[in-house]
């Protein structure tokens, strides 16, 4: 066994035997994102799958329509905000379920694979840490494909494209990832509530935001925190490597 492992390492084929990556496209997915995933998988050496999950999405919505007689629509197609959010979450959750299913297959080998999932970075306050890690991988392992990934606007691509281009981005005008990281750190590490956090940010952001502007962002943060906090009690038991864990999301996202 040791000889086989060492030989696989020398041949550069170990990664494809133990690591499978999967890009799950939907009708809203852009060609750029698909290509970036493919290029990164090739550089890493993983066994890569590229599949479309629209069939599963249509099946789920078909059941809903059969029972209710209604079909939810994205805001871009005349739907309500609630419908828009539901359609995004359905697509995101189907990806999670399929990731679990494919992991049990493990290419016909006995046992299953460990599922490594990813979330939109600052849903768990990982923006700065993840960015630093990706930059390290670019320099240490010469994974040049990560440069275009880091440069791309953060998006789950769950809403319809506009003229073939991504219209949905996770970083919105109400709060950037950088601002959210600062707020998350103050909430968890400094144990601040809305009032004490606003007081701290008066000094932290004095060069870029006025006190009323900072207060608006703090209020928005805690509103989203209260709405989304329950998700931390429903997620599968996981190993986390980040001190800050707020599960806030800039919007009511997946």
PDB file of C-alpha atoms in Angstrom:
ATOM      1  CA  UNK A   1       0.000   0.000   0.000  1.00  0.00           C
ATOM      2  CA  UNK A   2       2.828   2.379   0.868  1.00  0.00           C
ATOM      3  CA  UNK A   3       4.500   1.679  -2.482  1.00  0.00           C
ATOM      4  CA  UNK A   4       1.255   2.387  -4.358  1.00  0.00           C
ATOM      5  CA  UNK A   5       0.672   5.650  -2.473  1.00  0.00           C
ATOM      6  CA  UNK A   6       4.247   6.835  -3.044  1.00  0.00           C
ATOM      7  CA  UNK A   7       4.032   5.934  -6.720  1.00  0.00           C
ATOM      8  CA  UNK A   8       0.736   7.859  -7.076  1.00  0.00           C
ATOM      9  CA  UNK A   9       2.386  10.882  -5.482  1.00  0.00           C
ATOM     10  CA  UNK A  10       5.343  10.680  -7.879  1.00  0.00           C
ATOM     11  CA  UNK A  11       2.988  10.320 -10.841  1.00  0.00           C
ATOM     12  CA  UNK A  12       0.901  13.263  -9.688  1.00  0.00           C
ATOM     13  CA  UNK A  13      -2.268  11.152  -9.685  1.00  0.00           C
ATOM     14  CA  UNK A  14      -3.021  10.935  -5.961  1.00  0.00           C
ATOM     15  CA  UNK A  15      -5.401  13.899  -5.898  1.00  0.00           C
ATOM     16  CA  UNK A  16      -7.765  12.512  -8.530  1.00  0.00           C
ATOM     17  CA  UNK A  17      -8.093   9.305  -6.510  1.00  0.00           C
ATOM     18  CA  UNK A  18      -9.086  10.928  -3.222  1.00  0.00           C
ATOM     19  CA  UNK A  19     -10.571  14.298  -4.213  1.00  0.00           C
ATOM     20  CA  UNK A  20     -13.644  14.817  -6.391  1.00  0.00           C
ATOM     21  CA  UNK A  21     -14.865  18.307  -7.252  1.00  0.00           C
ATOM     22  CA  UNK A  22     -18.303  19.048  -8.639  1.00  0.00           C
ATOM     23  CA  UNK A  23     -19.694  22.133 -10.360  1.00  0.00           C
ATOM     24  CA  UNK A  24     -23.497  22.143 -10.169  1.00  0.00           C
ATOM     25  CA  UNK A  25     -24.814  24.515 -12.790  1.00  0.00           C
ATOM     26  CA  UNK A  26     -28.321  25.934 -13.099  1.00  0.00           C
ATOM     27  CA  UNK A  27     -29.895  28.014 -15.828  1.00  0.00           C
ATOM     28  CA  UNK A  28     -28.600  31.136 -14.073  1.00  0.00           C
ATOM     29  CA  UNK A  29     -24.971  29.980 -14.004  1.00  0.00           C
ATOM     30  CA  UNK A  30     -22.492  31.924 -16.096  1.00  0.00           C
ATOM     31  CA  UNK A  31     -19.917  30.465 -18.457  1.00  0.00           C
ATOM     32  CA  UNK A  32     -17.178  32.350 -16.608  1.00  0.00           C
ATOM     33  CA  UNK A  33     -17.887  30.624 -13.300  1.00  0.00           C
ATOM     34  CA  UNK A  34     -18.064  27.211 -14.945  1.00  0.00           C
ATOM     35  CA  UNK A  35     -14.712  27.763 -16.683  1.00  0.00           C
ATOM     36  CA  UNK A  36     -13.024  28.996 -13.506  1.00  0.00           C
ATOM     37  CA  UNK A  37     -14.136  25.849 -11.656  1.00  0.00           C
ATOM     38  CA  UNK A  38     -12.887  23.623 -14.482  1.00  0.00           C
ATOM     39  CA  UNK A  39      -9.517  25.376 -14.682  1.00  0.00           C
ATOM     40  CA  UNK A  40      -8.951  25.213 -10.928  1.00  0.00           C
ATOM     41  CA  UNK A  41      -9.859  21.497 -10.829  1.00  0.00           C
ATOM     42  CA  UNK A  42      -7.367  20.823 -13.622  1.00  0.00           C
ATOM     43  CA  UNK A  43      -4.588  22.634 -11.764  1.00  0.00           C
ATOM     44  CA  UNK A  44      -5.356  20.862  -8.488  1.00  0.00           C
ATOM     45  CA  UNK A  45      -5.620  17.499 -10.220  1.00  0.00           C
ATOM     46  CA  UNK A  46      -9.015  16.534  -8.814  1.00  0.00           C
ATOM     47  CA  UNK A  47     -11.542  14.244 -10.463  1.00  0.00           C
ATOM     48  CA  UNK A  48     -13.985  16.878 -11.710  1.00  0.00           C
ATOM     49  CA  UNK A  49     -17.689  16.589 -12.525  1.00  0.00           C
ATOM     50  CA  UNK A  50     -19.717  19.219 -14.340  1.00  0.00           C
ATOM     51  CA  UNK A  51     -23.463  18.734 -14.142  1.00  0.00           C
ATOM     52  CA  UNK A  52     -26.732  20.632 -14.451  1.00  0.00           C
ATOM     53  CA  UNK A  53     -29.326  20.464 -11.658  1.00  0.00           C
ATOM     54  CA  UNK A  54     -32.231  22.173 -13.444  1.00  0.00           C
ATOM     55  CA  UNK A  55     -34.078  18.855 -13.702  1.00  0.00           C
ATOM     56  CA  UNK A  56     -34.090  18.516  -9.908  1.00  0.00           C
ATOM     57  CA  UNK A  57     -35.181  22.145  -9.482  1.00  0.00           C
ATOM     58  CA  UNK A  58     -38.065  21.702 -11.928  1.00  0.00           C
ATOM     59  CA  UNK A  59     -39.130  18.532 -10.121  1.00  0.00           C
ATOM     60  CA  UNK A  60     -39.253  20.340  -6.791  1.00  0.00           C
ATOM     61  CA  UNK A  61     -41.203  23.281  -8.214  1.00  0.00           C
ATOM     62  CA  UNK A  62     -43.494  20.868 -10.034  1.00  0.00           C
ATOM     63  CA  UNK A  63     -44.570  19.295  -6.749  1.00  0.00           C
ATOM     64  CA  UNK A  64     -45.231  22.744  -5.288  1.00  0.00           C
ATOM     65  CA  UNK A  65     -47.275  23.815  -8.318  1.00  0.00           C
ATOM     66  CA  UNK A  66     -49.292  20.587  -8.311  1.00  0.00           C
ATOM     67  CA  UNK A  67     -50.346  21.159  -4.690  1.00  0.00           C
ATOM     68  CA  UNK A  68     -50.862  24.934  -4.700  1.00  0.00           C
ATOM     69  CA  UNK A  69     -51.667  25.640  -8.334  1.00  0.00           C
ATOM     70  CA  UNK A  70     -49.050  28.410  -8.261  1.00  0.00           C
ATOM     71  CA  UNK A  71     -45.532  28.759  -9.601  1.00  0.00           C
ATOM     72  CA  UNK A  72     -43.160  31.142  -7.760  1.00  0.00           C
ATOM     73  CA  UNK A  73     -41.227  33.634  -9.875  1.00  0.00           C
ATOM     74  CA  UNK A  74     -38.013  35.615  -9.494  1.00  0.00           C
ATOM     75  CA  UNK A  75     -38.354  39.362  -8.953  1.00  0.00           C
ATOM     76  CA  UNK A  76     -36.926  39.836 -12.436  1.00  0.00           C
ATOM     77  CA  UNK A  77     -39.932  37.939 -13.783  1.00  0.00           C
ATOM     78  CA  UNK A  78     -42.553  39.731 -11.694  1.00  0.00           C
ATOM     79  CA  UNK A  79     -42.379  37.666  -8.516  1.00  0.00           C
ATOM     80  CA  UNK A  80     -42.345  38.928  -4.933  1.00  0.00           C
ATOM     81  CA  UNK A  81     -39.291  39.228  -2.689  1.00  0.00           C
ATOM     82  CA  UNK A  82     -40.436  36.163  -0.765  1.00  0.00           C
ATOM     83  CA  UNK A  83     -40.755  34.126  -3.962  1.00  0.00           C
ATOM     84  CA  UNK A  84     -37.337  35.346  -5.087  1.00  0.00           C
ATOM     85  CA  UNK A  85     -35.737  34.206  -1.829  1.00  0.00           C
ATOM     86  CA  UNK A  86     -37.517  30.843  -1.874  1.00  0.00           C
ATOM     87  CA  UNK A  87     -36.331  30.090  -5.406  1.00  0.00           C
ATOM     88  CA  UNK A  88     -32.742  30.894  -4.450  1.00  0.00           C
ATOM     89  CA  UNK A  89     -32.857  28.668  -1.365  1.00  0.00           C
ATOM     90  CA  UNK A  90     -34.410  25.753  -3.255  1.00  0.00           C
ATOM     91  CA  UNK A  91     -31.524  25.761  -5.715  1.00  0.00           C
ATOM     92  CA  UNK A  92     -28.890  26.087  -3.004  1.00  0.00           C
ATOM     93  CA  UNK A  93     -30.366  23.271  -0.880  1.00  0.00           C
ATOM     94  CA  UNK A  94     -30.630  20.931  -3.868  1.00  0.00           C
ATOM     95  CA  UNK A  95     -26.917  21.429  -4.432  1.00  0.00           C
ATOM     96  CA  UNK A  96     -26.275  20.398  -0.824  1.00  0.00           C
ATOM     97  CA  UNK A  97     -28.382  17.242  -1.158  1.00  0.00           C
ATOM     98  CA  UNK A  98     -26.728  16.231  -4.428  1.00  0.00           C
ATOM     99  CA  UNK A  99     -23.274  16.800  -2.938  1.00  0.00           C
ATOM    100  CA  UNK A 100     -24.185  14.315  -0.200  1.00  0.00           C
ATOM    101  CA  UNK A 101     -25.533  11.797  -2.730  1.00  0.00           C
ATOM    102  CA  UNK A 102     -22.458  11.913  -4.963  1.00  0.00           C
ATOM    103  CA  UNK A 103     -20.202  11.577  -1.916  1.00  0.00           C
ATOM    104  CA  UNK A 104     -21.826   8.239  -1.054  1.00  0.00           C
ATOM    105  CA  UNK A 105     -21.024   6.927  -4.516  1.00  0.00           C
ATOM    106  CA  UNK A 106     -17.263   7.444  -4.178  1.00  0.00           C
ATOM    107  CA  UNK A 107     -16.616   6.080  -7.682  1.00  0.00           C
ATOM    108  CA  UNK A 108     -17.648   2.553  -6.748  1.00  0.00           C
ATOM    109  CA  UNK A 109     -15.200   2.275  -3.854  1.00  0.00           C
ATOM    110  CA  UNK A 110     -16.354   0.958  -0.458  1.00  0.00           C
ATOM    111  CA  UNK A 111     -17.379   3.684   1.955  1.00  0.00           C
ATOM    112  CA  UNK A 112     -18.220   7.292   1.212  1.00  0.00           C
ATOM    113  CA  UNK A 113     -16.381  10.553   0.711  1.00  0.00           C
ATOM    114  CA  UNK A 114     -16.123  13.416   3.178  1.00  0.00           C
ATOM    115  CA  UNK A 115     -18.193  16.336   1.859  1.00  0.00           C
ATOM    116  CA  UNK A 116     -16.388  19.672   1.848  1.00  0.00           C
ATOM    117  CA  UNK A 117     -19.020  22.348   1.319  1.00  0.00           C
ATOM    118  CA  UNK A 118     -18.621  26.053   0.766  1.00  0.00           C
ATOM    119  CA  UNK A 119     -20.854  28.998   1.598  1.00  0.00           C
ATOM    120  CA  UNK A 120     -20.846  32.579   0.376  1.00  0.00           C
ATOM    121  CA  UNK A 121     -17.847  33.713   2.326  1.00  0.00           C
ATOM    122  CA  UNK A 122     -19.112  36.145   4.900  1.00  0.00           C
ATOM    123  CA  UNK A 123     -22.141  34.091   5.858  1.00  0.00           C
ATOM    124  CA  UNK A 124     -19.651  32.726   8.337  1.00  0.00           C
ATOM    125  CA  UNK A 125     -17.400  35.761   8.397  1.00  0.00           C
ATOM    126  CA  UNK A 126     -14.601  34.192   6.349  1.00  0.00           C
ATOM    127  CA  UNK A 127     -13.921  36.907   3.778  1.00  0.00           C
ATOM    128  CA  UNK A 128     -10.539  38.114   4.962  1.00  0.00           C
ATOM    129  CA  UNK A 129      -9.321  34.681   6.090  1.00  0.00           C
ATOM    130  CA  UNK A 130     -10.385  32.982   2.868  1.00  0.00           C
ATOM    131  CA  UNK A 131      -8.827  35.683   0.713  1.00  0.00           C
ATOM    132  CA  UNK A 132      -5.520  35.319   2.537  1.00  0.00           C
ATOM    133  CA  UNK A 133      -5.647  31.530   2.184  1.00  0.00           C
ATOM    134  CA  UNK A 134      -6.324  31.713  -1.552  1.00  0.00           C
ATOM    135  CA  UNK A 135      -3.451  34.131  -2.029  1.00  0.00           C
ATOM    136  CA  UNK A 136      -1.204  31.715  -0.118  1.00  0.00           C
ATOM    137  CA  UNK A 137      -2.267  28.874  -2.448  1.00  0.00           C
ATOM    138  CA  UNK A 138      -1.499  30.989  -5.506  1.00  0.00           C
ATOM    139  CA  UNK A 139       2.038  31.602  -4.284  1.00  0.00           C
ATOM    140  CA  UNK A 140       2.766  28.267  -2.589  1.00  0.00           C
ATOM    141  CA  UNK A 141       1.178  25.832  -5.064  1.00  0.00           C
ATOM    142  CA  UNK A 142       1.190  27.971  -8.245  1.00  0.00           C
ATOM    143  CA  UNK A 143      -2.611  27.700  -8.616  1.00  0.00           C
ATOM    144  CA  UNK A 144      -2.962  30.598 -11.016  1.00  0.00           C
ATOM    145  CA  UNK A 145      -6.659  29.788 -11.606  1.00  0.00           C
ATOM    146  CA  UNK A 146      -7.359  31.219  -8.162  1.00  0.00           C
ATOM    147  CA  UNK A 147      -6.435  34.711  -9.385  1.00  0.00           C
ATOM    148  CA  UNK A 148      -9.502  34.974 -11.600  1.00  0.00           C
ATOM    149  CA  UNK A 149     -11.673  33.468  -8.857  1.00  0.00           C
ATOM    150  CA  UNK A 150     -10.489  36.073  -6.367  1.00  0.00           C
ATOM    151  CA  UNK A 151     -11.068  38.842  -8.902  1.00  0.00           C
ATOM    152  CA  UNK A 152     -14.609  37.726  -9.743  1.00  0.00           C
ATOM    153  CA  UNK A 153     -17.535  39.399  -7.921  1.00  0.00           C
ATOM    154  CA  UNK A 154     -18.862  37.147  -5.121  1.00  0.00           C
ATOM    155  CA  UNK A 155     -22.167  35.639  -6.208  1.00  0.00           C
ATOM    156  CA  UNK A 156     -24.162  32.438  -5.790  1.00  0.00           C
ATOM    157  CA  UNK A 157     -25.668  32.969  -9.282  1.00  0.00           C
ATOM    158  CA  UNK A 158     -29.094  31.918  -8.042  1.00  0.00           C
ATOM    159  CA  UNK A 159     -31.030  34.714  -9.762  1.00  0.00           C
ATOM    160  CA  UNK A 160     -31.555  35.034 -13.542  1.00  0.00           C
ATOM    161  CA  UNK A 161     -28.768  36.495 -15.672  1.00  0.00           C
ATOM    162  CA  UNK A 162     -29.213  39.886 -17.317  1.00  0.00           C
ATOM    163  CA  UNK A 163     -28.168  39.854 -20.973  1.00  0.00           C
ATOM    164  CA  UNK A 164     -26.055  36.800 -20.220  1.00  0.00           C
ATOM    165  CA  UNK A 165     -24.225  38.556 -17.388  1.00  0.00           C
ATOM    166  CA  UNK A 166     -24.388  38.030 -13.618  1.00  0.00           C
ATOM    167  CA  UNK A 167     -26.761  40.533 -12.032  1.00  0.00           C
ATOM    168  CA  UNK A 168     -26.745  39.176  -8.485  1.00  0.00           C
ATOM    169  CA  UNK A 169     -23.789  39.895  -6.235  1.00  0.00           C
ATOM    170  CA  UNK A 170     -23.471  39.037  -2.562  1.00  0.00           C
ATOM    171  CA  UNK A 171     -21.755  42.289  -1.703  1.00  0.00           C
ATOM    172  CA  UNK A 172     -24.482  44.908  -1.839  1.00  0.00           C
ATOM    173  CA  UNK A 173     -24.480  48.633  -1.217  1.00  0.00           C
ATOM    174  CA  UNK A 174     -25.881  48.293   2.315  1.00  0.00           C
ATOM    175  CA  UNK A 175     -22.825  46.447   3.591  1.00  0.00           C
ATOM    176  CA  UNK A 176     -19.551  45.219   2.094  1.00  0.00           C
ATOM    177  CA  UNK A 177     -17.717  42.066   3.141  1.00  0.00           C
ATOM    178  CA  UNK A 178     -15.002  44.203   4.711  1.00  0.00           C
ATOM    179  CA  UNK A 179     -17.552  46.052   6.842  1.00  0.00           C
ATOM    180  CA  UNK A 180     -19.303  42.824   7.771  1.00  0.00           C
ATOM    181  CA  UNK A 181     -16.036  41.280   8.911  1.00  0.00           C
ATOM    182  CA  UNK A 182     -15.353  44.228  11.212  1.00  0.00           C
ATOM    183  CA  UNK A 183     -18.866  44.086  12.664  1.00  0.00           C
ATOM    184  CA  UNK A 184     -18.683  40.312  13.140  1.00  0.00           C
ATOM    185  CA  UNK A 185     -15.391  40.575  14.977  1.00  0.00           C
ATOM    186  CA  UNK A 186     -16.740  43.229  17.316  1.00  0.00           C
ATOM    187  CA  UNK A 187     -19.892  41.201  18.014  1.00  0.00           C
ATOM    188  CA  UNK A 188     -18.131  37.898  18.766  1.00  0.00           C
ATOM    189  CA  UNK A 189     -14.727  38.823  20.142  1.00  0.00           C
ATOM    190  CA  UNK A 190     -15.643  42.090  21.885  1.00  0.00           C
ATOM    191  CA  UNK A 191     -19.099  40.733  22.824  1.00  0.00           C
ATOM    192  CA  UNK A 192     -20.842  43.949  21.789  1.00  0.00           C
ATOM    193  CA  UNK A 193     -24.541  44.521  21.269  1.00  0.00           C
ATOM    194  CA  UNK A 194     -26.049  47.139  18.939  1.00  0.00           C
ATOM    195  CA  UNK A 195     -25.371  50.167  21.169  1.00  0.00           C
ATOM    196  CA  UNK A 196     -21.811  49.350  22.279  1.00  0.00           C
ATOM    197  CA  UNK A 197     -20.954  48.264  18.730  1.00  0.00           C
ATOM    198  CA  UNK A 198     -22.170  51.584  17.329  1.00  0.00           C
ATOM    199  CA  UNK A 199     -20.021  53.418  19.868  1.00  0.00           C
ATOM    200  CA  UNK A 200     -16.919  51.456  18.867  1.00  0.00           C
ATOM    201  CA  UNK A 201     -17.528  51.983  15.173  1.00  0.00           C
ATOM    202  CA  UNK A 202     -17.780  55.740  15.597  1.00  0.00           C
ATOM    203  CA  UNK A 203     -14.016  55.653  16.150  1.00  0.00           C
ATOM    204  CA  UNK A 204     -13.193  52.721  13.830  1.00  0.00           C
ATOM    205  CA  UNK A 205     -15.029  54.180  10.835  1.00  0.00           C
ATOM    206  CA  UNK A 206     -14.607  57.865  11.590  1.00  0.00           C
ATOM    207  CA  UNK A 207     -12.637  58.404   8.373  1.00  0.00           C
ATOM    208  CA  UNK A 208     -15.135  56.708   6.054  1.00  0.00           C
ATOM    209  CA  UNK A 209     -18.619  56.795   7.606  1.00  0.00           C
ATOM    210  CA  UNK A 210     -20.594  59.216   9.725  1.00  0.00           C
ATOM    211  CA  UNK A 211     -22.117  57.923  13.011  1.00  0.00           C
ATOM    212  CA  UNK A 212     -25.653  57.751  11.504  1.00  0.00           C
ATOM    213  CA  UNK A 213     -24.331  55.784   8.511  1.00  0.00           C
ATOM    214  CA  UNK A 214     -22.544  53.344  10.797  1.00  0.00           C
ATOM    215  CA  UNK A 215     -25.653  52.964  12.939  1.00  0.00           C
ATOM    216  CA  UNK A 216     -27.710  52.009   9.883  1.00  0.00           C
ATOM    217  CA  UNK A 217     -25.259  49.215   9.050  1.00  0.00           C
ATOM    218  CA  UNK A 218     -25.248  47.960  12.651  1.00  0.00           C
ATOM    219  CA  UNK A 219     -29.054  47.882  12.700  1.00  0.00           C
ATOM    220  CA  UNK A 220     -29.134  45.985   9.414  1.00  0.00           C
ATOM    221  CA  UNK A 221     -26.555  43.511  10.717  1.00  0.00           C
ATOM    222  CA  UNK A 222     -28.529  42.637  13.835  1.00  0.00           C
ATOM    223  CA  UNK A 223     -31.784  42.399  11.887  1.00  0.00           C
ATOM    224  CA  UNK A 224     -30.224  39.827   9.573  1.00  0.00           C
ATOM    225  CA  UNK A 225     -28.551  38.103  12.525  1.00  0.00           C
ATOM    226  CA  UNK A 226     -31.888  37.581  14.268  1.00  0.00           C
ATOM    227  CA  UNK A 227     -33.509  36.298  11.070  1.00  0.00           C
ATOM    228  CA  UNK A 228     -30.747  33.847  10.121  1.00  0.00           C
ATOM    229  CA  UNK A 229     -29.270  32.698  13.429  1.00  0.00           C
ATOM    230  CA  UNK A 230     -31.549  29.646  13.550  1.00  0.00           C
ATOM    231  CA  UNK A 231     -29.624  28.161  10.637  1.00  0.00           C
ATOM    232  CA  UNK A 232     -26.719  27.354  12.939  1.00  0.00           C
ATOM    233  CA  UNK A 233     -28.952  24.909  14.840  1.00  0.00           C
ATOM    234  CA  UNK A 234     -30.045  23.037  11.702  1.00  0.00           C
ATOM    235  CA  UNK A 235     -26.748  22.647   9.868  1.00  0.00           C
ATOM    236  CA  UNK A 236     -25.122  19.200   9.930  1.00  0.00           C
ATOM    237  CA  UNK A 237     -22.501  18.865  12.724  1.00  0.00           C
ATOM    238  CA  UNK A 238     -19.334  20.222  11.164  1.00  0.00           C
ATOM    239  CA  UNK A 239     -15.753  21.082  11.864  1.00  0.00           C
ATOM    240  CA  UNK A 240     -15.169  24.832  11.835  1.00  0.00           C
ATOM    241  CA  UNK A 241     -11.789  26.546  11.733  1.00  0.00           C
ATOM    242  CA  UNK A 242     -12.940  30.124  12.187  1.00  0.00           C
ATOM    243  CA  UNK A 243     -13.277  31.936  15.523  1.00  0.00           C
ATOM    244  CA  UNK A 244     -16.085  34.171  14.304  1.00  0.00           C
ATOM    245  CA  UNK A 245     -19.277  32.348  13.373  1.00  0.00           C
ATOM    246  CA  UNK A 246     -22.285  34.619  12.982  1.00  0.00           C
ATOM    247  CA  UNK A 247     -24.346  33.011  10.203  1.00  0.00           C
ATOM    248  CA  UNK A 248     -25.729  36.377   9.243  1.00  0.00           C
ATOM    249  CA  UNK A 249     -25.586  36.789   5.499  1.00  0.00           C
ATOM    250  CA  UNK A 250     -25.896  40.174   3.844  1.00  0.00           C
ATOM    251  CA  UNK A 251     -29.340  39.175   2.699  1.00  0.00           C
ATOM    252  CA  UNK A 252     -31.638  36.400   3.864  1.00  0.00           C
ATOM    253  CA  UNK A 253     -29.664  33.910   1.836  1.00  0.00           C
ATOM    254  CA  UNK A 254     -28.934  30.225   1.896  1.00  0.00           C
TER     255      UNK A 254
END
